[in-house]
Coordinates of C-alpha atoms in Angstrom, one line a residue:
M350 CA 152.4 117.5 99.7
S351 CA 149.4 117.3 97.4
S352 CA 148.8 120.1 95.0
A353 CA 145.4 121.9 94.8
P354 CA 143.2 121.0 91.9
P355 CA 143.5 123.5 89.0
A356 CA 141.0 126.2 89.0
R357 CA 138.1 125.8 86.6
R358 CA 138.1 128.1 83.7
P359 CA 135.0 130.3 83.3
V360 CA 132.5 128.9 80.9
L361 CA 130.4 131.1 78.5
Y362 CA 127.3 129.5 77.2
R363 CA 125.8 131.5 74.3
N364 CA 123.5 131.3 71.2
G365 CA 120.6 129.7 73.0
S366 CA 117.8 130.5 75.3
V367 CA 118.4 131.0 79.1
Y368 CA 115.5 130.7 81.5
S369 CA 116.3 133.6 83.9
P370 CA 114.2 136.0 85.9
A371 CA 117.0 138.5 85.5
D372 CA 116.5 138.6 81.8
P373 CA 113.6 136.7 80.2
F374 CA 115.1 137.1 76.7
A375 CA 118.7 136.1 77.7
T376 CA 120.6 134.0 75.2
A377 CA 123.9 133.7 77.1
L378 CA 125.2 132.9 80.6
L379 CA 128.7 132.9 82.1
V380 CA 129.7 130.4 84.8
D381 CA 132.6 131.3 87.0
G382 CA 133.4 128.5 89.5
A383 CA 130.2 127.4 91.3
R384 CA 128.2 130.6 90.5
V385 CA 126.6 132.3 87.7
A386 CA 128.6 135.4 86.9
W387 CA 126.5 137.0 84.2
V388 CA 123.3 136.6 82.2
G389 CA 122.5 138.6 79.0
S390 CA 122.2 139.0 75.3
E391 CA 124.1 137.6 72.4
E392 CA 125.5 141.0 71.5
A393 CA 126.8 141.5 75.1
A394 CA 128.3 137.9 75.1
Q395 CA 130.3 138.8 72.0
S396 CA 132.0 141.6 73.7
L397 CA 132.4 139.7 77.0
Q398 CA 134.1 136.7 75.5
D399 CA 137.9 136.4 75.8
S400 CA 140.6 133.8 75.8
T401 CA 140.3 133.0 79.5
M402 CA 136.9 131.3 78.9
D403 CA 135.7 128.1 77.5
V404 CA 132.8 128.7 75.2
V405 CA 129.8 126.4 74.6
D406 CA 127.6 127.1 71.6
L407 CA 124.1 126.2 72.7
D408 CA 123.0 126.2 69.0
G409 CA 119.5 127.2 70.0
R410 CA 119.1 124.9 73.0
L411 CA 117.5 125.8 76.3
L412 CA 119.6 126.3 79.4
A413 CA 117.3 126.3 82.5
P414 CA 117.5 125.5 86.2
G415 CA 118.1 121.8 87.0
F416 CA 115.2 119.7 88.2
V417 CA 114.7 118.4 91.7
D418 CA 112.5 115.4 92.3
S419 CA 110.7 115.9 95.6
H420 CA 110.0 112.2 96.3
V421 CA 112.2 109.3 95.1
H422 CA 113.4 105.9 96.3
V423 CA 116.9 105.6 94.8
T424 CA 117.6 102.0 95.5
E425 CA 114.2 100.8 94.4
T426 CA 114.6 103.0 91.3
A427 CA 117.9 101.2 90.5
L428 CA 116.2 97.8 91.0
A429 CA 113.5 98.8 88.5
L430 CA 116.2 99.9 86.0
S431 CA 118.1 96.7 86.4
T432 CA 115.4 94.0 86.8
L433 CA 112.4 92.8 84.8
D434 CA 110.3 95.8 83.8
L435 CA 106.7 94.9 83.7
A436 CA 105.2 98.3 83.2
G437 CA 104.5 97.5 79.6
A438 CA 102.6 94.3 80.2
A439 CA 99.1 94.9 78.8
T440 CA 97.6 91.7 80.0
L441 CA 98.1 89.1 82.7
Q442 CA 99.4 86.7 80.1
E443 CA 102.0 89.2 78.9
L444 CA 103.3 89.4 82.4
L445 CA 103.5 85.6 82.8
D446 CA 105.3 85.3 79.4
A447 CA 107.8 88.0 80.5
V448 CA 108.4 86.2 83.8
A449 CA 108.8 82.9 82.0
G450 CA 111.4 84.4 79.7
A451 CA 113.3 85.9 82.6
A452 CA 113.3 82.6 84.5
A453 CA 114.7 80.7 81.5
G454 CA 118.1 82.2 82.2
G455 CA 120.1 83.0 85.4
T456 CA 119.7 81.9 88.9
G457 CA 118.3 83.2 92.2
V458 CA 115.0 85.1 92.7
V459 CA 113.2 86.4 89.6
L460 CA 112.6 90.1 90.3
G461 CA 110.3 92.4 88.5
S462 CA 108.3 95.6 89.1
G463 CA 105.8 98.0 87.6
W464 CA 102.9 95.8 86.9
D465 CA 99.4 97.3 87.1
E466 CA 96.4 95.0 86.9
S467 CA 94.1 98.0 86.6
R468 CA 95.1 98.3 83.0
W469 CA 94.5 94.6 82.2
P470 CA 91.3 93.1 81.0
E471 CA 91.6 90.5 83.8
R472 CA 91.7 93.2 86.5
R473 CA 93.5 90.9 88.9
A474 CA 97.0 90.1 90.1
P475 CA 98.9 86.9 89.1
T476 CA 98.6 84.1 91.6
A477 CA 101.4 82.1 93.1
E478 CA 100.2 79.0 91.2
E479 CA 100.5 80.9 87.9
L480 CA 104.0 82.1 88.7
D481 CA 105.0 78.6 89.6
R482 CA 103.8 77.3 86.2
A483 CA 105.5 80.1 84.4
T484 CA 108.9 79.6 86.1
G485 CA 109.0 75.9 86.8
G486 CA 108.9 76.5 90.5
R487 CA 111.5 79.3 90.8
E488 CA 111.4 81.9 93.6
V489 CA 109.7 85.0 92.2
Y490 CA 108.9 88.5 93.7
L491 CA 107.1 91.0 91.6
T492 CA 106.3 94.4 93.1
R493 CA 103.2 96.2 92.1
V494 CA 103.6 99.6 90.4
D495 CA 102.8 101.5 93.7
V496 CA 105.4 99.4 95.6
H497 CA 102.8 98.9 98.4
S498 CA 102.1 95.3 97.6
G499 CA 103.4 92.5 95.4
V500 CA 103.1 88.9 94.5
V501 CA 105.4 86.0 95.3
S502 CA 105.7 82.4 94.0
S503 CA 105.0 79.4 96.3
A504 CA 108.7 78.6 96.7
L505 CA 109.5 82.1 98.1
G506 CA 106.3 82.1 100.3
H507 CA 107.3 78.8 101.8
R508 CA 111.0 79.7 102.3
L509 CA 110.4 82.9 104.3
P510 CA 107.7 81.6 105.6
L511 CA 104.7 83.9 105.2
G512 CA 101.9 81.8 106.6
G513 CA 100.1 83.6 109.4
V514 CA 101.9 86.9 108.7
D515 CA 99.7 90.0 108.5
G516 CA 99.2 90.9 104.9
W517 CA 99.7 87.4 103.5
L518 CA 96.6 86.8 101.5
G519 CA 97.3 83.1 100.7
D520 CA 97.2 83.3 96.9
G521 CA 100.6 84.9 96.4
R522 CA 99.7 88.4 97.1
V523 CA 101.6 90.2 99.9
E524 CA 100.7 93.5 101.7
R525 CA 101.6 95.3 104.9
R526 CA 103.9 93.3 107.2
A527 CA 104.2 90.3 104.7
H528 CA 105.3 92.6 102.0
D529 CA 107.8 94.3 104.2
L530 CA 109.3 90.9 105.1
V531 CA 109.6 89.9 101.5
R532 CA 111.3 93.1 100.5
A533 CA 113.7 92.9 103.4
A534 CA 114.6 89.2 102.6
V535 CA 114.9 89.5 98.8
L536 CA 116.5 93.0 98.7
D537 CA 119.2 92.3 101.4
L538 CA 122.0 93.7 99.3
D539 CA 125.7 93.6 100.3
P540 CA 127.5 97.0 100.5
P541 CA 129.2 96.8 97.1
R542 CA 125.9 95.8 95.4
R543 CA 124.0 98.6 97.2
A544 CA 126.6 101.1 96.2
A545 CA 126.4 100.0 92.5
M546 CA 122.6 100.4 92.7
H547 CA 123.0 103.9 94.0
R548 CA 125.4 104.9 91.2
L549 CA 123.1 103.5 88.6
A550 CA 120.0 105.4 89.7
L551 CA 121.9 108.7 90.4
R552 CA 123.6 108.6 87.0
H553 CA 120.3 107.9 85.3
A554 CA 118.8 110.9 87.2
A555 CA 121.6 113.1 86.0
S556 CA 121.0 112.0 82.4
Q557 CA 117.3 113.2 82.8
G558 CA 118.3 116.7 83.9
Y559 CA 118.0 116.2 87.7
V560 CA 120.4 117.9 89.9
A561 CA 119.0 116.7 93.2
L562 CA 116.7 114.0 94.5
V563 CA 114.7 114.0 97.7
E564 CA 115.1 110.5 99.2
A565 CA 112.0 109.5 101.1
G566 CA 113.7 106.9 103.3
A567 CA 111.9 104.6 105.7
E568 CA 112.7 101.2 107.2
Q569 CA 110.1 99.4 105.1
V570 CA 111.7 100.9 102.0
A571 CA 115.4 100.4 102.7
P572 CA 117.5 100.0 105.9
F573 CA 119.1 102.9 107.8
E574 CA 122.5 102.2 106.3
D575 CA 121.1 102.6 102.8
L576 CA 120.3 106.2 103.5
V577 CA 123.6 106.8 105.1
G578 CA 125.6 105.3 102.2
L579 CA 123.5 107.0 99.6
T580 CA 124.1 110.4 101.3
A581 CA 127.8 109.8 101.6
M582 CA 128.1 108.9 97.9
A583 CA 125.9 111.6 96.4
N584 CA 126.9 114.5 98.6
H585 CA 130.5 113.6 99.5
G586 CA 131.8 111.4 96.7
I587 CA 132.3 108.3 98.8
G588 CA 132.4 105.2 96.6
T589 CA 132.2 107.1 93.3
E590 CA 134.7 108.7 91.0
N591 CA 132.2 110.9 89.2
P592 CA 130.1 113.8 90.6
L593 CA 126.4 112.8 91.1
P594 CA 123.2 114.6 91.8
R595 CA 122.7 115.8 95.4
V596 CA 120.5 113.7 97.7
V597 CA 118.3 115.4 100.3
P598 CA 117.9 112.8 103.0
Y599 CA 114.7 112.2 104.9
R600 CA 114.1 109.4 107.3
G601 CA 110.5 108.2 107.9
E602 CA 110.8 107.2 111.5
L603 CA 108.1 107.9 114.1
V604 CA 109.1 109.7 117.3
A605 CA 107.1 111.0 120.3
T606 CA 109.6 113.4 121.9
A607 CA 112.2 115.9 120.8
A608 CA 114.9 113.7 122.5
Q609 CA 113.9 110.8 120.3
A610 CA 114.0 113.0 117.2
R611 CA 117.5 114.2 118.1
S612 CA 118.6 110.6 118.7
V613 CA 117.7 109.6 115.2
V614 CA 119.7 112.5 113.8
E615 CA 122.6 111.7 116.0
R616 CA 122.5 108.1 114.8
F617 CA 122.6 109.3 111.2
D618 CA 125.4 111.8 111.9
T619 CA 127.5 109.2 113.7
A620 CA 127.2 106.7 110.8
L621 CA 127.8 109.3 108.1
G622 CA 130.7 110.8 110.1
A623 CA 132.3 107.3 110.3
L624 CA 132.3 107.2 106.5
L625 CA 133.6 110.7 106.1
G626 CA 136.2 110.5 108.8
R627 CA 135.0 113.8 110.4
T628 CA 132.2 115.4 112.3
V629 CA 129.0 116.0 110.2
E630 CA 127.8 119.6 110.0
R631 CA 124.1 120.3 110.6
H632 CA 123.5 121.2 106.9
E633 CA 124.9 117.8 105.9
S634 CA 122.5 115.9 108.1
L635 CA 118.9 114.7 107.9
V636 CA 116.6 117.4 106.8
G637 CA 113.7 115.8 108.6
L638 CA 111.8 112.8 109.9
A639 CA 109.3 112.6 107.0
G640 CA 109.0 110.9 103.6
D641 CA 107.4 107.5 103.7
L642 CA 106.3 107.6 107.3
C643 CA 103.0 106.1 106.3
V644 CA 99.7 107.1 107.8
D645 CA 98.0 104.8 105.2
G646 CA 98.9 102.8 102.1
A647 CA 98.1 103.2 98.4
L648 CA 94.9 103.1 96.3
G649 CA 96.2 100.6 93.8
S650 CA 96.8 98.1 96.6
R651 CA 93.6 99.1 98.3
T652 CA 95.5 100.0 101.5
A653 CA 94.9 103.8 101.4
A654 CA 92.5 104.6 104.2
L655 CA 89.1 105.8 103.0
R656 CA 86.1 107.3 104.7
S657 CA 83.8 104.9 102.7
P658 CA 84.5 101.6 101.1
Y659 CA 86.4 100.9 97.9
A660 CA 84.1 100.9 94.9
D661 CA 85.6 97.6 93.7
A662 CA 86.0 96.1 97.2
P663 CA 82.9 97.0 99.2
D664 CA 84.1 95.2 102.3
S665 CA 87.3 97.3 102.6
T666 CA 88.1 100.9 103.6
G667 CA 91.9 100.3 103.5
D668 CA 94.4 100.5 106.3
L669 CA 95.3 103.1 108.9
Y670 CA 98.8 102.7 110.4
L671 CA 98.9 105.8 112.7
D672 CA 96.3 107.7 114.7
A673 CA 95.9 111.4 115.3
E674 CA 97.7 111.2 118.7
A675 CA 100.8 109.7 117.1
V676 CA 100.7 112.2 114.3
A677 CA 100.5 115.1 116.8
A678 CA 103.3 113.8 119.0
H679 CA 105.6 113.3 116.0
L680 CA 104.9 116.8 114.6
A681 CA 105.4 118.4 118.0
A682 CA 108.6 116.5 118.6
T683 CA 110.1 117.4 115.3
T684 CA 109.1 121.0 115.7
E685 CA 110.8 121.2 119.1
A686 CA 113.9 119.5 117.6
G687 CA 114.1 121.9 114.8
L688 CA 113.3 119.4 112.1
Q689 CA 110.8 119.0 109.4
G690 CA 108.2 116.3 110.1
G691 CA 105.8 114.8 107.7
F692 CA 103.9 111.8 106.4
H693 CA 102.9 109.7 103.5
V694 CA 99.1 110.1 103.2
I695 CA 96.8 109.3 100.3
G696 CA 93.2 108.4 101.4
D697 CA 90.7 110.9 102.7
A698 CA 90.4 109.0 106.0
G699 CA 94.2 109.1 106.3
M700 CA 94.1 112.9 105.6
D701 CA 91.5 113.3 108.4
V702 CA 93.9 111.7 110.8
V703 CA 96.8 114.0 109.6
L704 CA 94.6 117.2 109.9
D705 CA 93.4 116.3 113.3
G706 CA 97.1 115.6 114.3
L707 CA 98.1 119.0 112.9
D708 CA 95.5 120.8 115.0
R709 CA 96.6 118.9 118.1
A710 CA 100.2 119.6 117.4
A711 CA 99.4 123.3 117.2
G712 CA 98.0 123.1 120.7
L713 CA 101.2 121.5 121.9
V714 CA 103.8 123.8 120.4
G715 CA 101.7 126.8 119.3
E716 CA 100.6 127.7 115.8
R717 CA 103.6 129.9 115.1
G718 CA 106.0 127.2 116.1
L719 CA 104.2 124.6 114.0
Q720 CA 104.2 126.9 111.0
S721 CA 107.9 127.7 111.3
A722 CA 108.8 124.0 111.1
G723 CA 107.8 123.8 107.5
H724 CA 106.3 120.3 107.8
R725 CA 105.4 118.4 104.6
L726 CA 103.0 115.8 103.4
E727 CA 103.7 113.3 100.6
H728 CA 101.1 112.6 97.9
A729 CA 97.9 114.2 99.5
E730 CA 95.8 112.8 96.7
M731 CA 92.4 112.9 98.4
I732 CA 91.6 116.1 100.2
D733 CA 88.6 118.4 100.3
P734 CA 88.6 122.2 100.1
E735 CA 88.2 122.5 103.9
G736 CA 91.3 120.3 104.4
I737 CA 93.3 122.3 101.9
E738 CA 92.5 125.5 103.9
R739 CA 93.7 123.8 107.1
L740 CA 97.0 122.8 105.5
A741 CA 97.4 126.4 104.4
R742 CA 96.7 127.7 107.9
H743 CA 99.4 125.4 109.3
S744 CA 101.9 126.3 106.5
V745 CA 102.2 122.7 105.4
T746 CA 103.9 121.9 102.1
V747 CA 102.5 119.2 99.8
S748 CA 104.9 117.0 97.8
V749 CA 102.7 115.7 95.0
Q750 CA 103.1 113.5 91.9
P751 CA 101.3 114.8 88.8
G752 CA 102.3 111.6 87.0
F753 CA 99.8 109.7 89.2
D754 CA 97.0 111.6 87.5
A755 CA 98.5 111.0 84.1
A756 CA 98.7 107.3 84.8
W757 CA 95.5 106.7 86.8
G758 CA 93.1 109.7 86.3
G759 CA 90.2 110.1 83.9
P760 CA 87.4 107.8 82.8
G761 CA 88.1 104.1 83.3
G762 CA 91.4 104.7 85.1
L763 CA 92.5 103.2 88.4
Y764 CA 91.1 106.0 90.4
E765 CA 87.7 105.5 89.0
Q766 CA 87.9 101.7 89.4
R767 CA 88.9 102.0 93.1
L768 CA 86.7 105.0 94.0
G769 CA 83.9 105.4 91.6
P770 CA 83.5 108.4 89.3
V771 CA 82.5 111.0 91.9
R772 CA 85.4 110.5 94.3
A773 CA 87.9 109.9 91.4
A774 CA 86.9 113.3 89.8
A775 CA 88.3 115.2 92.8
M776 CA 91.7 113.5 93.0
N777 CA 95.0 115.5 93.1
P778 CA 93.6 119.1 93.3
L779 CA 96.7 120.9 92.1
A780 CA 95.1 124.2 91.3
D781 CA 93.2 124.3 94.6
F782 CA 96.5 123.9 96.5
Y783 CA 97.9 126.9 94.6
R784 CA 94.7 129.0 95.1
A785 CA 94.8 128.4 98.8
G786 CA 98.4 129.3 99.1
V787 CA 99.7 125.8 100.0
P788 CA 103.3 125.5 99.0
V789 CA 103.7 122.8 96.3
A790 CA 106.7 120.7 95.3
L791 CA 106.5 118.1 92.5
G792 CA 108.1 114.7 92.2
S793 CA 107.7 111.2 90.7
D794 CA 107.8 108.7 93.6
A795 CA 110.2 106.8 91.3
P796 CA 110.1 103.9 90.6
V797 CA 106.3 104.3 90.7
V798 CA 106.5 106.9 87.9
P799 CA 109.7 107.1 85.9
L800 CA 112.2 109.9 86.4
S801 CA 111.0 112.2 83.6
P802 CA 110.8 115.9 84.6
W803 CA 109.0 117.2 81.5
E804 CA 106.5 114.4 81.8
T805 CA 105.8 115.8 85.3
V806 CA 105.3 119.3 83.9
R807 CA 103.1 118.1 81.1
A808 CA 100.9 116.1 83.5
C809 CA 100.1 119.4 85.2
L810 CA 99.0 120.9 81.9
E811 CA 96.9 117.9 81.1
H812 CA 95.2 117.1 84.5
H813 CA 92.1 115.0 84.0
D814 CA 90.1 117.9 85.6
P815 CA 90.6 121.1 83.5
G816 CA 89.8 123.1 86.7
Q817 CA 92.9 121.6 88.4
R818 CA 95.4 122.3 85.6
I819 CA 98.3 124.7 86.3
S820 CA 100.6 126.5 83.9
A821 CA 103.9 125.1 82.7
R822 CA 105.7 127.9 84.5
A823 CA 104.0 127.1 87.8
A824 CA 104.8 123.4 87.4
F825 CA 108.4 124.2 86.4
L826 CA 109.0 126.4 89.4
A827 CA 107.5 123.7 91.7
C828 CA 110.1 121.2 90.2
T829 CA 113.0 123.6 90.7
R830 CA 113.0 126.6 93.1
G831 CA 109.9 125.3 95.0
A832 CA 111.4 121.9 95.5
W833 CA 114.6 123.3 96.9
R834 CA 112.7 125.5 99.3
A835 CA 110.4 122.7 100.4
A836 CA 113.5 120.8 101.3
R837 CA 114.8 123.7 103.3
T838 CA 117.9 124.3 101.2
P839 CA 120.5 126.4 103.1
D840 CA 121.1 128.4 99.8
P841 CA 117.9 130.5 99.1
M842 CA 119.2 131.3 95.6
Q843 CA 119.3 127.7 94.5
G844 CA 116.8 126.8 91.8
Q845 CA 117.1 130.0 89.7
L846 CA 119.6 131.5 87.3
A847 CA 120.8 135.1 87.8
P848 CA 124.1 136.8 88.6
G849 CA 125.4 135.4 92.0
T850 CA 123.1 132.3 92.0
P851 CA 124.5 128.7 92.0
A852 CA 125.4 127.5 88.6
T853 CA 122.9 124.6 88.7
F854 CA 121.2 123.9 85.4
A855 CA 120.5 121.6 82.5
V856 CA 120.8 122.1 78.8
W857 CA 118.0 120.7 76.6
D858 CA 117.3 120.0 73.0
V859 CA 113.8 121.5 72.3
D860 CA 111.5 121.6 69.4
A861 CA 110.0 125.0 70.3
L862 CA 109.8 127.5 73.1
M863 CA 106.7 129.3 74.3
V864 CA 104.7 130.5 77.3
Q865 CA 102.3 127.6 77.7
Q866 CA 99.2 127.8 79.8
A867 CA 96.9 124.9 80.5
Q868 CA 93.7 125.3 78.5
G869 CA 91.3 127.6 80.2
T870 CA 93.8 128.9 82.8
G871 CA 96.0 132.0 83.0
A872 CA 95.4 135.5 81.7
S873 CA 96.0 136.9 78.2
W874 CA 98.8 139.2 79.4
S875 CA 100.8 136.2 80.6
T876 CA 101.5 135.0 77.0
D877 CA 102.1 138.4 75.7
P878 CA 105.9 139.1 75.0
R879 CA 105.5 142.4 76.8
A880 CA 104.9 140.4 80.0
R881 CA 108.6 139.3 79.8
T882 CA 107.7 135.8 81.0
P883 CA 110.6 133.4 80.4
L884 CA 110.1 130.7 77.7
L885 CA 109.8 127.0 78.3
P886 CA 109.6 124.1 75.9
A887 CA 106.3 123.4 74.1
L888 CA 104.9 120.2 75.6
D889 CA 101.8 119.7 73.4
G890 CA 103.6 117.6 70.8
P891 CA 104.7 113.9 70.8
S892 CA 108.3 114.5 71.8
L893 CA 109.8 115.9 75.0
P894 CA 113.0 117.8 75.5
V895 CA 116.2 115.7 75.6
C896 CA 118.9 116.5 78.1
R897 CA 122.4 117.2 76.8
Q898 CA 124.2 118.4 79.9
T899 CA 123.5 118.6 83.7
V900 CA 125.5 120.9 86.0
L901 CA 125.4 121.2 89.8
D902 CA 127.2 124.2 91.4
G903 CA 129.4 124.5 88.3
V904 CA 130.3 120.8 88.3
E905 CA 129.2 118.7 85.3
L906 CA 127.2 115.7 86.3
F907 CA 126.2 114.5 82.8
R908 CA 127.0 115.3 79.2
S909 CA 125.5 113.5 76.2
P910 CA 127.7 112.2 73.4
G911 CA 128.3 114.9 70.8
F912 CA 127.5 117.9 73.0

């Protein structure tokens, strides 16, 4: 007969700063099991402390709700962490030199990711011929930073083969169906390797202060069994000895009826239940059929669907993968099945399709039914004020990536290259979403942008358009409480720290704490101490907070050496 695990001792954190709506000036917090038992002052902590508790001296550090990334690809993030990182290549030649160095050792396909030709003086992708010369004829696959296109060497193109496949451009570049075929062939991982990749990415996320990741699964991203195995590992400990951040599973699979939607969920539950050896409860299952269910592609790859042609490709308006009828049927089906539906959509023509589909879906299931489903859109980078109002009317959440603006916004950036200055200026209207009452959750789309939560918050403060900047507090809430709510967490208290809430938080080394507004936003009262606004790290300097500990429901996921 096995004995029950010993009960965890209460843990008292003190001598720091605690981000809590219950007490904006709190310096201490008591964890008892999976819940916060108390939040308060240092003086009260002194009288509360006794021999039954473990005590952690925060030494001035910040203890705040743990981050949730609202759009991640875990396996691809692990591949980016474990293969050739090309994000730092400043020229085409630097990329070719890095690929040549990687090819000099090892065997198999040379894999790399993160290159962005919009930053190079050449402004073009490497060709298959150039990759052949750099590697001596090795098989090579390098995915572009947006993961919607890539380049392959001649040897890999011939082996698959890609000739005649939609999206094979003949010079080594691959898009659409050709890119999907390359990814499926090259990234066909056996179960042990796939599990190792999951552990790598999840542990890395925990070290960055993330307590949960929203996995935007889809067949073109990773096979169905990848999402099942990832959920089993992260949420149930299958295949790992150490606790990991939670995964919120979405499957980007198009359906036309409620029966089809339920069938996808049943398939997931059956597969997950086989790993767990029991029946899967509803709260353990798929949250929705959303994520990277693509209406269009990406701007960097010129596959996002535009109303008018690309500024740097006048013969192209991108690609539409779904029409309004399919969008409406999917949203109606998921609504009737009690699931969230949603789509990846970036271009303005793609958004037109989604908005038309939302209107049609409201006609099928009723406006109130559509609103209650809590559908969500990923990215939503190009949308006009009228479109934002329509999203608000339908109660649609947007899951957006401020890091995209930091990487590609502003004069001379990728947005301006692809769209011209007028259209580029209106990208990623964060403040407009807030003003219209559209719920916002924030993420990285890792590996497109690295898992770095304070970079996400800082990008909101430094948006290229001052009129679209939001405060650090608004951004932080969208990365914590707002992200949990967007993913329909069954615990409405998740994402905040107060007595009775889940003990889910991270501890940070910080240089300074303040109430930080984006320049030209906010009101004078909001930075006045009498407003009792909780403090967050100052993000206007060169360094960002460093994570020292991450805790989910009272269980430690990460602890840095020396803490």
